[in-house]
Short mmCIF file of the C-alpha atoms (twelve columns), coordinates in Angstrom:
data_MODEL
# 
_entry.id   MODEL 
# 
loop_
_atom_site.group_PDB 
_atom_site.id 
_atom_site.type_symbol 
_atom_site.label_atom_id 
_atom_site.label_alt_id 
_atom_site.label_comp_id 
_atom_site.label_asym_id 
_atom_site.label_seq_id 
_atom_site.Cartn_x 
_atom_site.Cartn_y 
_atom_site.Cartn_z 
_atom_site.pdbx_PDB_model_num 
ATOM 1   C CA . MET A 1   -13.610 15.231  44.453 1 
ATOM 2   C CA . LEU A 2   -13.620 15.872  40.873 1 
ATOM 3   C CA . LYS A 3   -16.101 13.556  38.449 1 
ATOM 4   C CA . VAL A 4   -14.435 12.691  35.250 1 
ATOM 5   C CA . LEU A 5   -16.213 10.609  32.834 1 
ATOM 6   C CA . THR A 6   -13.911 8.921   29.909 1 
ATOM 7   C CA . VAL A 7   -15.364 7.854   27.048 1 
ATOM 8   C CA . PHE A 8   -14.221 5.723   24.264 1 
ATOM 9   C CA . GLY A 9   -15.115 2.935   21.080 1 
ATOM 10  C CA . THR A 10  -12.151 1.875   19.165 1 
ATOM 11  C CA . ARG A 11  -8.454  0.186   19.429 1 
ATOM 12  C CA . PRO A 12  -7.158  3.578   18.843 1 
ATOM 13  C CA . GLU A 13  -8.782  5.434   21.466 1 
ATOM 14  C CA . ALA A 14  -8.015  3.215   24.005 1 
ATOM 15  C CA . VAL A 15  -4.296  3.095   23.411 1 
ATOM 16  C CA . LYS A 16  -4.351  7.180   23.836 1 
ATOM 17  C CA . LEU A 17  -6.624  7.551   26.536 1 
ATOM 18  C CA . GLY A 18  -5.226  4.206   28.963 1 
ATOM 19  C CA . PRO A 19  -2.340  6.180   29.842 1 
ATOM 20  C CA . VAL A 20  -4.707  9.297   30.862 1 
ATOM 21  C CA . ILE A 21  -7.223  6.798   32.627 1 
ATOM 22  C CA . ARG A 22  -3.934  5.400   34.663 1 
ATOM 23  C CA . GLU A 23  -2.622  8.411   35.463 1 
ATOM 24  C CA . LEU A 24  -6.785  9.460   36.488 1 
ATOM 25  C CA . GLU A 25  -6.412  6.603   39.073 1 
ATOM 26  C CA . ARG A 26  -3.334  7.543   40.953 1 
ATOM 27  C CA . HIS A 27  -5.513  10.625  42.455 1 
ATOM 28  C CA . PRO A 28  -8.298  8.193   43.820 1 
ATOM 29  C CA . SER A 29  -8.872  11.274  46.968 1 
ATOM 30  C CA . ARG A 30  -9.210  13.870  44.666 1 
ATOM 31  C CA . ILE A 31  -10.907 12.493  41.219 1 
ATOM 32  C CA . SER A 32  -13.353 9.970   40.942 1 
ATOM 33  C CA . SER A 33  -12.856 8.681   37.226 1 
ATOM 34  C CA . ARG A 34  -15.231 5.972   35.258 1 
ATOM 35  C CA . VAL A 35  -15.027 4.686   32.213 1 
ATOM 36  C CA . CYS A 36  -17.790 3.665   29.231 1 
ATOM 37  C CA . VAL A 37  -16.958 2.066   26.403 1 
ATOM 38  C CA . THR A 38  -18.718 2.048   23.031 1 
ATOM 39  C CA . ALA A 39  -16.901 -0.882  21.984 1 
ATOM 40  C CA . GLN A 40  -17.697 0.495   18.313 1 
ATOM 41  C CA . HIS A 41  -15.060 -1.913  17.894 1 
ATOM 42  C CA . ARG A 42  -15.612 -4.926  19.856 1 
ATOM 43  C CA . ASP A 43  -12.266 -7.625  20.135 1 
ATOM 44  C CA . MET A 44  -9.492  -4.912  19.444 1 
ATOM 45  C CA . LEU A 45  -11.046 -2.399  21.738 1 
ATOM 46  C CA . ASP A 46  -10.842 -5.503  24.376 1 
ATOM 47  C CA . GLN A 47  -7.263  -6.050  23.836 1 
ATOM 48  C CA . VAL A 48  -5.958  -3.030  24.859 1 
ATOM 49  C CA . LEU A 49  -8.600  -3.120  28.148 1 
ATOM 50  C CA . ARG A 50  -6.853  -6.111  29.008 1 
ATOM 51  C CA . ILE A 51  -3.239  -4.702  28.407 1 
ATOM 52  C CA . PHE A 52  -3.917  -1.549  30.831 1 
ATOM 53  C CA . GLY A 53  -6.119  -3.103  32.743 1 
ATOM 54  C CA . ILE A 54  -8.909  -0.829  32.209 1 
ATOM 55  C CA . ARG A 55  -12.275 -2.401  33.471 1 
ATOM 56  C CA . PRO A 56  -15.374 -0.352  31.899 1 
ATOM 57  C CA . ASP A 57  -18.260 0.544   34.088 1 
ATOM 58  C CA . PHE A 58  -20.252 1.368   30.897 1 
ATOM 59  C CA . ASP A 59  -20.329 -0.668  28.078 1 
ATOM 60  C CA . LEU A 60  -22.602 0.538   25.474 1 
ATOM 61  C CA . ASP A 61  -21.517 -2.772  23.083 1 
ATOM 62  C CA . VAL A 62  -22.354 -0.197  19.935 1 
ATOM 63  C CA . MET A 63  -20.890 -3.345  17.433 1 
ATOM 64  C CA . GLN A 64  -22.672 -4.273  14.711 1 
ATOM 65  C CA . ASP A 65  -21.256 -6.311  11.161 1 
ATOM 66  C CA . ASN A 66  -20.363 -3.762  8.587  1 
ATOM 67  C CA . GLN A 67  -21.801 -0.861  9.947  1 
ATOM 68  C CA . THR A 68  -22.333 2.820   8.360  1 
ATOM 69  C CA . PRO A 69  -21.080 5.893   11.087 1 
ATOM 70  C CA . THR A 70  -24.552 7.105   10.761 1 
ATOM 71  C CA . GLN A 71  -25.490 3.961   12.517 1 
ATOM 72  C CA . VAL A 72  -22.841 4.419   15.441 1 
ATOM 73  C CA . ALA A 73  -24.126 7.909   15.576 1 
ATOM 74  C CA . SER A 74  -27.366 7.586   16.108 1 
ATOM 75  C CA . THR A 75  -27.242 4.167   19.030 1 
ATOM 76  C CA . VAL A 76  -23.933 5.991   20.958 1 
ATOM 77  C CA . LEU A 77  -25.792 9.025   21.226 1 
ATOM 78  C CA . ALA A 78  -29.357 7.469   22.503 1 
ATOM 79  C CA . ARG A 79  -27.304 4.984   24.760 1 
ATOM 80  C CA . LEU A 80  -25.053 7.669   26.091 1 
ATOM 81  C CA . GLU A 81  -27.841 9.932   27.261 1 
ATOM 82  C CA . PRO A 82  -28.899 7.951   30.273 1 
ATOM 83  C CA . VAL A 83  -25.032 7.266   31.345 1 
ATOM 84  C CA . LEU A 84  -24.863 11.253  31.468 1 
ATOM 85  C CA . GLN A 85  -27.982 11.364  33.086 1 
ATOM 86  C CA . ALA A 86  -26.657 9.446   36.030 1 
ATOM 87  C CA . GLU A 87  -22.882 10.434  36.043 1 
ATOM 88  C CA . ARG A 88  -23.546 14.092  35.964 1 
ATOM 89  C CA . PRO A 89  -19.314 14.403  35.437 1 
ATOM 90  C CA . ASP A 90  -17.511 17.397  35.543 1 
ATOM 91  C CA . TRP A 91  -15.866 16.614  32.622 1 
ATOM 92  C CA . VAL A 92  -16.048 14.366  29.379 1 
ATOM 93  C CA . LEU A 93  -12.874 13.471  28.125 1 
ATOM 94  C CA . VAL A 94  -12.966 12.209  24.387 1 
ATOM 95  C CA . GLN A 95  -9.838  11.588  22.246 1 
ATOM 96  C CA . GLY A 96  -9.555  11.980  18.259 1 
ATOM 97  C CA . ASP A 97  -11.703 12.252  15.576 1 
ATOM 98  C CA . THR A 98  -13.887 9.036   15.465 1 
ATOM 99  C CA . THR A 99  -17.371 8.742   15.625 1 
ATOM 100 C CA . THR A 100 -17.425 7.576   19.106 1 
ATOM 101 C CA . VAL A 101 -15.777 11.110  19.845 1 
ATOM 102 C CA . ALA A 102 -17.671 13.456  17.889 1 
ATOM 103 C CA . VAL A 103 -21.107 12.326  19.188 1 
ATOM 104 C CA . ALA A 104 -20.220 11.467  22.632 1 
ATOM 105 C CA . ALA A 105 -19.306 15.092  22.803 1 
ATOM 106 C CA . LEU A 106 -22.854 16.274  21.784 1 
ATOM 107 C CA . ALA A 107 -24.277 14.480  23.582 1 
ATOM 108 C CA . ALA A 108 -21.888 15.821  26.701 1 
ATOM 109 C CA . PHE A 109 -23.434 19.337  25.460 1 
ATOM 110 C CA . TYR A 110 -26.458 18.701  25.343 1 
ATOM 111 C CA . ALA A 111 -25.873 17.156  29.197 1 
ATOM 112 C CA . ARG A 112 -24.243 20.537  29.874 1 
ATOM 113 C CA . CYS A 113 -21.035 18.631  30.962 1 
ATOM 114 C CA . ARG A 114 -17.224 20.235  29.986 1 
ATOM 115 C CA . VAL A 115 -16.031 18.311  27.478 1 
ATOM 116 C CA . GLY A 116 -12.103 17.465  27.237 1 
ATOM 117 C CA . HIS A 117 -10.741 16.529  23.999 1 
ATOM 118 C CA . VAL A 118 -7.593  14.731  23.748 1 
ATOM 119 C CA . GLU A 119 -5.303  14.753  20.554 1 
ATOM 120 C CA . ALA A 120 -6.824  18.206  19.150 1 
ATOM 121 C CA . GLY A 121 -6.314  20.028  16.719 1 
ATOM 122 C CA . LEU A 122 -5.528  17.728  13.852 1 
ATOM 123 C CA . ARG A 123 -6.407  19.028  10.615 1 
ATOM 124 C CA . THR A 124 -5.891  18.004  6.799  1 
ATOM 125 C CA . GLY A 125 -7.733  21.020  5.523  1 
ATOM 126 C CA . ASP A 126 -9.603  18.073  3.435  1 
ATOM 127 C CA . ARG A 127 -13.216 17.667  4.765  1 
ATOM 128 C CA . TRP A 128 -12.944 14.357  3.061  1 
ATOM 129 C CA . GLN A 129 -9.468  13.010  3.744  1 
ATOM 130 C CA . PRO A 130 -9.415  10.932  6.190  1 
ATOM 131 C CA . PHE A 131 -13.394 10.878  5.844  1 
ATOM 132 C CA . PRO A 132 -15.118 11.046  8.466  1 
ATOM 133 C CA . GLU A 133 -12.292 11.859  10.800 1 
ATOM 134 C CA . GLU A 134 -11.509 14.880  9.385  1 
ATOM 135 C CA . ILE A 135 -15.375 15.903  10.051 1 
ATOM 136 C CA . ASN A 136 -15.453 13.928  13.419 1 
ATOM 137 C CA . ARG A 137 -12.287 15.933  15.234 1 
ATOM 138 C CA . ARG A 138 -14.202 19.519  13.767 1 
ATOM 139 C CA . VAL A 139 -17.181 18.631  15.315 1 
ATOM 140 C CA . ALA A 140 -15.519 17.915  19.013 1 
ATOM 141 C CA . GLY A 141 -13.277 21.247  18.118 1 
ATOM 142 C CA . VAL A 142 -16.308 23.218  18.333 1 
ATOM 143 C CA . ILE A 143 -17.902 21.841  20.970 1 
ATOM 144 C CA . ALA A 144 -15.087 20.965  23.638 1 
ATOM 145 C CA . ASP A 145 -14.594 23.530  26.521 1 
ATOM 146 C CA . ARG A 146 -10.586 22.564  26.610 1 
ATOM 147 C CA . HIS A 147 -8.534  21.762  23.585 1 
ATOM 148 C CA . PHE A 148 -5.557  18.855  24.681 1 
ATOM 149 C CA . ALA A 149 -3.289  19.595  21.392 1 
ATOM 150 C CA . PRO A 150 -0.394  16.991  20.816 1 
ATOM 151 C CA . THR A 151 1.858   19.635  19.268 1 
ATOM 152 C CA . ALA A 152 2.460   23.511  19.246 1 
ATOM 153 C CA . ARG A 153 0.830   22.996  15.157 1 
ATOM 154 C CA . ALA A 154 -2.107  21.728  16.092 1 
ATOM 155 C CA . ARG A 155 -2.552  24.653  18.898 1 
ATOM 156 C CA . ASP A 156 -2.169  26.636  15.874 1 
ATOM 157 C CA . ASN A 157 -4.840  25.236  14.117 1 
ATOM 158 C CA . LEU A 158 -7.245  25.702  16.935 1 
ATOM 159 C CA . LEU A 159 -5.961  29.509  17.405 1 
ATOM 160 C CA . ARG A 160 -7.236  29.976  13.302 1 
ATOM 161 C CA . GLU A 161 -10.788 28.904  14.527 1 
ATOM 162 C CA . ASP A 162 -11.193 31.358  17.364 1 
ATOM 163 C CA . VAL A 163 -10.600 28.678  19.989 1 
ATOM 164 C CA . PRO A 164 -9.199  31.307  23.028 1 
ATOM 165 C CA . ALA A 165 -5.677  30.424  23.796 1 
ATOM 166 C CA . ASP A 166 -6.988  30.053  27.434 1 
ATOM 167 C CA . CYS A 167 -8.411  26.603  26.418 1 
ATOM 168 C CA . ILE A 168 -5.863  25.131  24.771 1 
ATOM 169 C CA . LEU A 169 -2.883  23.228  26.492 1 
ATOM 170 C CA . VAL A 170 0.110   21.833  24.664 1 
ATOM 171 C CA . THR A 171 1.099   17.982  26.301 1 
ATOM 172 C CA . GLY A 172 1.872   16.358  23.227 1 
ATOM 173 C CA . ASN A 173 0.314   12.863  22.178 1 
ATOM 174 C CA . PRO A 174 -0.045  9.876   25.025 1 
ATOM 175 C CA . GLY A 175 -0.067  7.782   22.152 1 
ATOM 176 C CA . ILE A 176 3.989   8.189   22.904 1 
ATOM 177 C CA . ASP A 177 3.359   7.592   26.826 1 
ATOM 178 C CA . ALA A 178 1.746   4.299   26.100 1 
ATOM 179 C CA . LEU A 179 4.394   3.485   23.188 1 
ATOM 180 C CA . ARG A 180 7.327   3.748   26.017 1 
ATOM 181 C CA . TRP A 181 5.324   1.604   28.646 1 
ATOM 182 C CA . ILE A 182 4.371   -1.069  25.984 1 
ATOM 183 C CA . THR A 183 7.348   -1.855  24.294 1 
ATOM 184 C CA . ALA A 184 9.504   -2.586  27.637 1 
ATOM 185 C CA . GLN A 185 7.091   -5.374  27.887 1 
ATOM 186 C CA . PRO A 186 8.836   -8.610  26.771 1 
ATOM 187 C CA . GLU A 187 8.446   -10.014 23.175 1 
ATOM 188 C CA . SER A 188 5.773   -12.589 22.631 1 
ATOM 189 C CA . ALA A 189 6.513   -15.285 20.533 1 
ATOM 190 C CA . GLN A 190 3.973   -14.533 17.344 1 
ATOM 191 C CA . VAL A 191 6.167   -11.795 16.941 1 
ATOM 192 C CA . ARG A 192 9.524   -13.409 17.095 1 
ATOM 193 C CA . ASP A 193 7.751   -15.921 14.139 1 
ATOM 194 C CA . LEU A 194 6.723   -13.824 12.322 1 
ATOM 195 C CA . ALA A 195 9.791   -10.868 12.643 1 
ATOM 196 C CA . ALA A 196 12.089  -14.231 11.645 1 
ATOM 197 C CA . PRO A 197 13.801  -13.930 7.915  1 
ATOM 198 C CA . LEU A 198 12.787  -16.203 5.600  1 
ATOM 199 C CA . GLY A 199 15.916  -18.128 4.062  1 
ATOM 200 C CA . ALA A 200 18.077  -15.026 3.923  1 
ATOM 201 C CA . PRO A 201 19.306  -14.194 7.198  1 
ATOM 202 C CA . GLU A 202 19.777  -10.266 6.013  1 
ATOM 203 C CA . ALA A 203 15.520  -10.145 4.605  1 
ATOM 204 C CA . ARG A 204 13.709  -7.581  6.122  1 
ATOM 205 C CA . THR A 205 10.781  -6.812  7.210  1 
ATOM 206 C CA . ILE A 206 8.157   -4.466  5.590  1 
ATOM 207 C CA . LEU A 207 4.875   -3.926  7.946  1 
ATOM 208 C CA . VAL A 208 1.991   -2.790  6.129  1 
ATOM 209 C CA . THR A 209 -1.624  -2.084  7.211  1 
ATOM 210 C CA . ALA A 210 -4.052  -0.159  5.111  1 
ATOM 211 C CA . HIS A 211 -7.763  -0.003  5.835  1 
ATOM 212 C CA . ARG A 212 -9.195  3.387   5.381  1 
ATOM 213 C CA . ARG A 213 -12.510 4.538   3.372  1 
ATOM 214 C CA . GLU A 214 -10.970 6.411   1.062  1 
ATOM 215 C CA . ASN A 215 -8.535  3.590   0.139  1 
ATOM 216 C CA . PHE A 216 -11.261 1.053   -0.917 1 
ATOM 217 C CA . GLY A 217 -11.627 -0.116  -4.479 1 
ATOM 218 C CA . GLU A 218 -8.700  0.652   -6.934 1 
ATOM 219 C CA . PRO A 219 -6.632  2.704   -4.456 1 
ATOM 220 C CA . LEU A 220 -6.147  -0.283  -2.045 1 
ATOM 221 C CA . ARG A 221 -5.652  -2.723  -5.158 1 
ATOM 222 C CA . ASN A 222 -3.536  -0.744  -6.615 1 
ATOM 223 C CA . ILE A 223 -1.396  -0.582  -3.277 1 
ATOM 224 C CA . CYS A 224 -1.567  -4.494  -3.311 1 
ATOM 225 C CA . LEU A 225 0.327   -4.874  -7.012 1 
ATOM 226 C CA . ALA A 226 2.778   -2.314  -5.518 1 
ATOM 227 C CA . LEU A 227 3.527   -5.193  -2.271 1 
ATOM 228 C CA . ARG A 228 3.332   -8.091  -5.224 1 
ATOM 229 C CA . ASP A 229 6.419   -6.060  -7.200 1 
ATOM 230 C CA . LEU A 230 8.199   -5.370  -4.028 1 
ATOM 231 C CA . VAL A 231 8.521   -8.944  -3.119 1 
ATOM 232 C CA . GLU A 232 8.920   -9.743  -6.922 1 
ATOM 233 C CA . ARG A 233 11.932  -7.346  -6.839 1 
ATOM 234 C CA . TYR A 234 14.099  -7.846  -3.863 1 
ATOM 235 C CA . ALA A 235 13.123  -11.808 -3.976 1 
ATOM 236 C CA . GLY A 236 14.679  -13.456 -1.145 1 
ATOM 237 C CA . SER A 237 16.043  -9.939  0.841  1 
ATOM 238 C CA . VAL A 238 12.388  -8.505  1.760  1 
ATOM 239 C CA . ARG A 239 9.359   -9.753  3.431  1 
ATOM 240 C CA . ILE A 240 5.648   -8.373  3.933  1 
ATOM 241 C CA . VAL A 241 3.777   -8.788  6.680  1 
ATOM 242 C CA . TYR A 242 0.331   -6.791  6.657  1 
ATOM 243 C CA . PRO A 243 -1.574  -8.112  9.445  1 
ATOM 244 C CA . VAL A 244 -5.078  -7.680  7.381  1 
ATOM 245 C CA . HIS A 245 -8.499  -5.948  8.507  1 
ATOM 246 C CA . ARG A 246 -11.536 -7.998  8.694  1 
ATOM 247 C CA . ASN A 247 -13.741 -5.203  6.564  1 
ATOM 248 C CA . PRO A 248 -15.396 -7.243  3.759  1 
ATOM 249 C CA . ASN A 249 -14.365 -4.304  1.882  1 
ATOM 250 C CA . VAL A 250 -10.303 -4.953  2.839  1 
ATOM 251 C CA . TRP A 251 -9.938  -8.400  3.895  1 
ATOM 252 C CA . GLY A 252 -11.410 -9.898  -0.010 1 
ATOM 253 C CA . PRO A 253 -9.695  -7.538  -2.182 1 
ATOM 254 C CA . VAL A 254 -6.524  -8.029  -0.527 1 
ATOM 255 C CA . HIS A 255 -6.291  -12.351 0.180  1 
ATOM 256 C CA . ASP A 256 -7.441  -12.660 -3.653 1 
ATOM 257 C CA . LEU A 257 -4.400  -9.986  -4.919 1 
ATOM 258 C CA . LEU A 258 -1.979  -11.349 -2.295 1 
ATOM 259 C CA . GLY A 259 -2.928  -15.087 -0.843 1 
ATOM 260 C CA . ASP A 260 -0.914  -16.952 -2.879 1 
ATOM 261 C CA . VAL A 261 2.532   -14.334 -3.158 1 
ATOM 262 C CA . ARG A 262 5.703   -16.413 -1.801 1 
ATOM 263 C CA . ASN A 263 7.111   -13.624 1.320  1 
ATOM 264 C CA . ILE A 264 3.824   -12.089 1.566  1 
ATOM 265 C CA . THR A 265 2.312   -12.978 4.845  1 
ATOM 266 C CA . LEU A 266 -1.427  -12.121 5.583  1 
ATOM 267 C CA . ARG A 267 -3.232  -12.944 8.866  1 
ATOM 268 C CA . PRO A 268 -5.855  -11.219 11.034 1 
ATOM 269 C CA . PRO A 269 -4.878  -7.787  12.814 1 
ATOM 270 C CA . LEU A 270 -2.124  -8.846  15.678 1 
ATOM 271 C CA . ASP A 271 -3.344  -7.093  19.449 1 
ATOM 272 C CA . TYR A 272 -2.087  -3.738  20.339 1 
ATOM 273 C CA . LEU A 273 1.464   -5.382  21.902 1 
ATOM 274 C CA . SER A 274 2.018   -7.468  19.221 1 
ATOM 275 C CA . ASN A 275 1.969   -4.680  16.769 1 
ATOM 276 C CA . LEU A 276 3.935   -2.401  17.998 1 
ATOM 277 C CA . GLN A 277 6.703   -4.814  19.015 1 
ATOM 278 C CA . LEU A 278 6.029   -6.692  15.331 1 
ATOM 279 C CA . MET A 279 6.593   -2.631  14.497 1 
ATOM 280 C CA . LYS A 280 9.904   -2.144  16.754 1 
ATOM 281 C CA . ARG A 281 11.415  -5.143  14.831 1 
ATOM 282 C CA . SER A 282 10.556  -4.047  11.122 1 
ATOM 283 C CA . TYR A 283 13.082  -1.943  8.489  1 
ATOM 284 C CA . LEU A 284 9.966   -0.198  7.360  1 
ATOM 285 C CA . VAL A 285 6.003   0.747   8.048  1 
ATOM 286 C CA . VAL A 286 4.171   1.579   5.107  1 
ATOM 287 C CA . THR A 287 0.195   2.340   6.465  1 
ATOM 288 C CA . ASP A 288 -2.755  4.731   5.747  1 
ATOM 289 C CA . SER A 289 -2.995  4.341   9.797  1 
ATOM 290 C CA . GLY A 290 -2.809  8.055   11.385 1 
ATOM 291 C CA . GLY A 291 -1.602  6.454   15.227 1 
ATOM 292 C CA . ILE A 292 1.149   4.361   13.118 1 
ATOM 293 C CA . GLN A 293 2.398   7.248   11.756 1 
ATOM 294 C CA . GLU A 294 3.164   8.716   15.557 1 
ATOM 295 C CA . GLU A 295 4.186   5.206   16.665 1 
ATOM 296 C CA . ALA A 296 6.775   4.313   14.046 1 
ATOM 297 C CA . THR A 297 8.490   7.620   14.388 1 
ATOM 298 C CA . GLY A 298 8.552   6.810   18.360 1 
ATOM 299 C CA . LEU A 299 10.455  3.658   17.244 1 
ATOM 300 C CA . GLY A 300 12.680  5.375   14.351 1 
ATOM 301 C CA . VAL A 301 11.205  3.214   12.026 1 
ATOM 302 C CA . PRO A 302 10.397  5.180   8.684  1 
ATOM 303 C CA . ALA A 303 7.140   5.556   7.708  1 
ATOM 304 C CA . LEU A 304 5.883   5.494   4.215  1 
ATOM 305 C CA . VAL A 305 2.147   6.911   3.766  1 
ATOM 306 C CA . LEU A 306 -0.529  5.814   2.074  1 
ATOM 307 C CA . ARG A 307 -2.039  9.155   2.056  1 
ATOM 308 C CA . GLU A 308 -2.756  11.952  -0.082 1 
ATOM 309 C CA . VAL A 309 -2.734  13.877  3.106  1 
ATOM 310 C CA . THR A 310 -1.876  13.856  6.698  1 
ATOM 311 C CA . GLU A 311 -3.329  15.595  9.490  1 
ATOM 312 C CA . ARG A 312 0.354   15.019  11.315 1 
ATOM 313 C CA . PRO A 313 2.852   17.350  9.049  1 
ATOM 314 C CA . GLU A 314 5.214   17.345  11.715 1 
ATOM 315 C CA . GLY A 315 6.330   13.986  10.968 1 
ATOM 316 C CA . VAL A 316 6.722   14.940  7.162  1 
ATOM 317 C CA . GLU A 317 8.667   18.067  8.326  1 
ATOM 318 C CA . THR A 318 10.975  16.339  10.243 1 
ATOM 319 C CA . GLY A 319 11.962  13.568  7.871  1 
ATOM 320 C CA . ALA A 320 9.942   10.612  9.605  1 
ATOM 321 C CA . LEU A 321 7.419   10.526  7.418  1 
ATOM 322 C CA . ARG A 322 7.010   10.257  3.937  1 
ATOM 323 C CA . ILE A 323 3.392   11.120  1.983  1 
ATOM 324 C CA . VAL A 324 3.272   8.345   -0.859 1 
ATOM 325 C CA . GLY A 325 -0.435  8.047   -1.928 1 
ATOM 326 C CA . THR A 326 -1.656  5.111   -3.772 1 
ATOM 327 C CA . ASP A 327 0.037   5.532   -6.692 1 
ATOM 328 C CA . ARG A 328 2.110   2.032   -7.535 1 
ATOM 329 C CA . SER A 329 4.921   3.051   -9.184 1 
ATOM 330 C CA . ARG A 330 5.168   5.641   -6.835 1 
ATOM 331 C CA . ILE A 331 5.182   3.029   -3.810 1 
ATOM 332 C CA . VAL A 332 7.407   0.816   -5.504 1 
ATOM 333 C CA . SER A 333 9.890   3.785   -5.976 1 
ATOM 334 C CA . GLU A 334 9.942   5.624   -2.537 1 
ATOM 335 C CA . ALA A 335 9.768   1.955   -0.861 1 
ATOM 336 C CA . SER A 336 13.068  0.798   -3.417 1 
ATOM 337 C CA . ARG A 337 14.743  4.434   -2.727 1 
ATOM 338 C CA . LEU A 338 15.070  3.187   1.656  1 
ATOM 339 C CA . LEU A 339 15.281  -0.530  0.886  1 
ATOM 340 C CA . ASP A 340 18.670  0.276   -1.760 1 
ATOM 341 C CA . ASP A 341 19.707  3.614   -0.170 1 
ATOM 342 C CA . ARG A 342 21.423  2.987   3.625  1 
ATOM 343 C CA . ALA A 343 21.820  7.245   3.710  1 
ATOM 344 C CA . ALA A 344 18.247  7.744   2.781  1 
ATOM 345 C CA . TYR A 345 16.983  5.670   5.214  1 
ATOM 346 C CA . GLU A 346 18.806  6.601   8.026  1 
ATOM 347 C CA . ARG A 347 17.956  10.307  7.345  1 
ATOM 348 C CA . MET A 348 14.497  8.839   8.050  1 
ATOM 349 C CA . ALA A 349 15.089  6.713   10.907 1 
ATOM 350 C CA . ARG A 350 17.125  9.504   13.067 1 
ATOM 351 C CA . ALA A 351 14.630  12.144  12.237 1 
ATOM 352 C CA . GLU A 352 13.244  14.103  15.248 1 
ATOM 353 C CA . ASN A 353 9.780   12.402  16.965 1 
ATOM 354 C CA . PRO A 354 7.652   15.476  16.832 1 
ATOM 355 C CA . PHE A 355 4.350   14.021  18.670 1 
ATOM 356 C CA . GLY A 356 5.697   14.014  22.398 1 
ATOM 357 C CA . ASP A 357 7.942   13.281  25.477 1 
ATOM 358 C CA . GLY A 358 6.234   10.531  27.203 1 
ATOM 359 C CA . HIS A 359 4.523   12.778  30.029 1 
ATOM 360 C CA . ALA A 360 1.434   13.740  28.027 1 
ATOM 361 C CA . ALA A 361 -1.145  12.171  30.855 1 
ATOM 362 C CA . GLU A 362 0.672   14.014  33.806 1 
ATOM 363 C CA . ARG A 363 -0.349  17.474  32.076 1 
ATOM 364 C CA . ILE A 364 -3.489  16.677  31.241 1 
ATOM 365 C CA . VAL A 365 -4.705  15.184  34.108 1 
ATOM 366 C CA . ALA A 366 -3.006  18.393  35.990 1 
ATOM 367 C CA . SER A 367 -4.979  20.832  33.970 1 
ATOM 368 C CA . LEU A 368 -7.776  18.845  35.223 1 
ATOM 369 C CA . LEU A 369 -6.856  19.505  38.831 1 
ATOM 370 C CA . ALA A 370 -5.651  22.796  38.240 1 
ATOM 371 C CA . ASP A 371 -9.509  23.656  37.140 1 
# 
C-alpha cells in the first residue's frame, strides 16, 4: 500500500490538486491517500474543497489577517512536522509556488519523505517577479524527488538546473483537467446576472483580476485608471466585472478609484465554479494571475497579462496571451485592439492551448504507482 500525503493551502493549489486527489482515490486497494490543508487561504480554499468533495484529514488552519510570507512559513513548518511524524508517507505531493509549497517540501525533506512537485519547472528568471512565488518554486525544485512538469519548456528549465531527466515527467497541467470537469457543470444564476449586458445587447464583458504583491501601489492605480479609460471609450458596449481580492492593499484602492464608475462592477471574489463560468462567458480577460492565464487559454478567451514577465511563456508564443504590464496607455491600447479588430481577436481566441489535454492527473498517479 503506497501512502501519499497531499499538502496544499490556497485555492489555486486546491484547483490543480483536486483532480489528482480524485485520481488517487480511484485506487483504494493500492494507495492510501491522505490530505492536509494548511489553510493559508481559508474561504477560497474551502469553496474548492466543497466542489471536489474533498474532506481534509488534517487542517493546520494557519490563516491570519494580512499575514506575511514569513508568518505563514514559520506556522506551517511547526504545525506540519507532527503530521509527517504520525503519517510517515511514502510521498508528499505539493503543487505550484505558494509559501505552503516551499515550506511543505522542506518539512517533508526534514522528515525524510519523498516529495512530488506538481506543476514543476515554471520559471520567469527574475527572482522578484512574481514575488515570492519564483523563489518558492525554485526551493521546491531543489528538494523534489519527482518533478511533474506541465510542459516541455518546464522540463527543459529543470534540465538546465541539473535535475536528472529520469526524475522529470511531462504530464500537462491538472488545472486543465479541473477546467474540463468544472465547465461541464450547470451555470449559476449569479454568473448569468454578472454576464448580462447593461443597456446594449451587444455589450461585451471584460473579466479583470489584479491582486499580486508586485502590483500594489502605483501599478494597481495605473491598472484601475486604464479600466476607467476603457469603459469611457466604449460607453454602452463594454462592461467590466472585477472580483476584488480582500487584501486591504487591493480592496481599498480599487474601490476608491472604481467604486462609482458606470459599467464597472466590483464585487468580492467569486467562488471557483462561478469564476470559470464567468470567464467562459467573457469576451476578454485582463489579469495578473498565473492560473487564469492557463484557464483563459483553455477556454479560448484572449488574456492580457498585467505583468512584465510570465512563467507561462508558452501561451505568449502560441498567441493566446499577451503581456501588457501595468502601463495605463498600453493596457488601453491592447484591449482596444482586441475590441476593434475582429481578426486580431480571433487569432488569440483560436490559438493553440499548450498547457495540457485533461489527463495530467492520470499520468501523475500512474507514475507514483509505477515506482
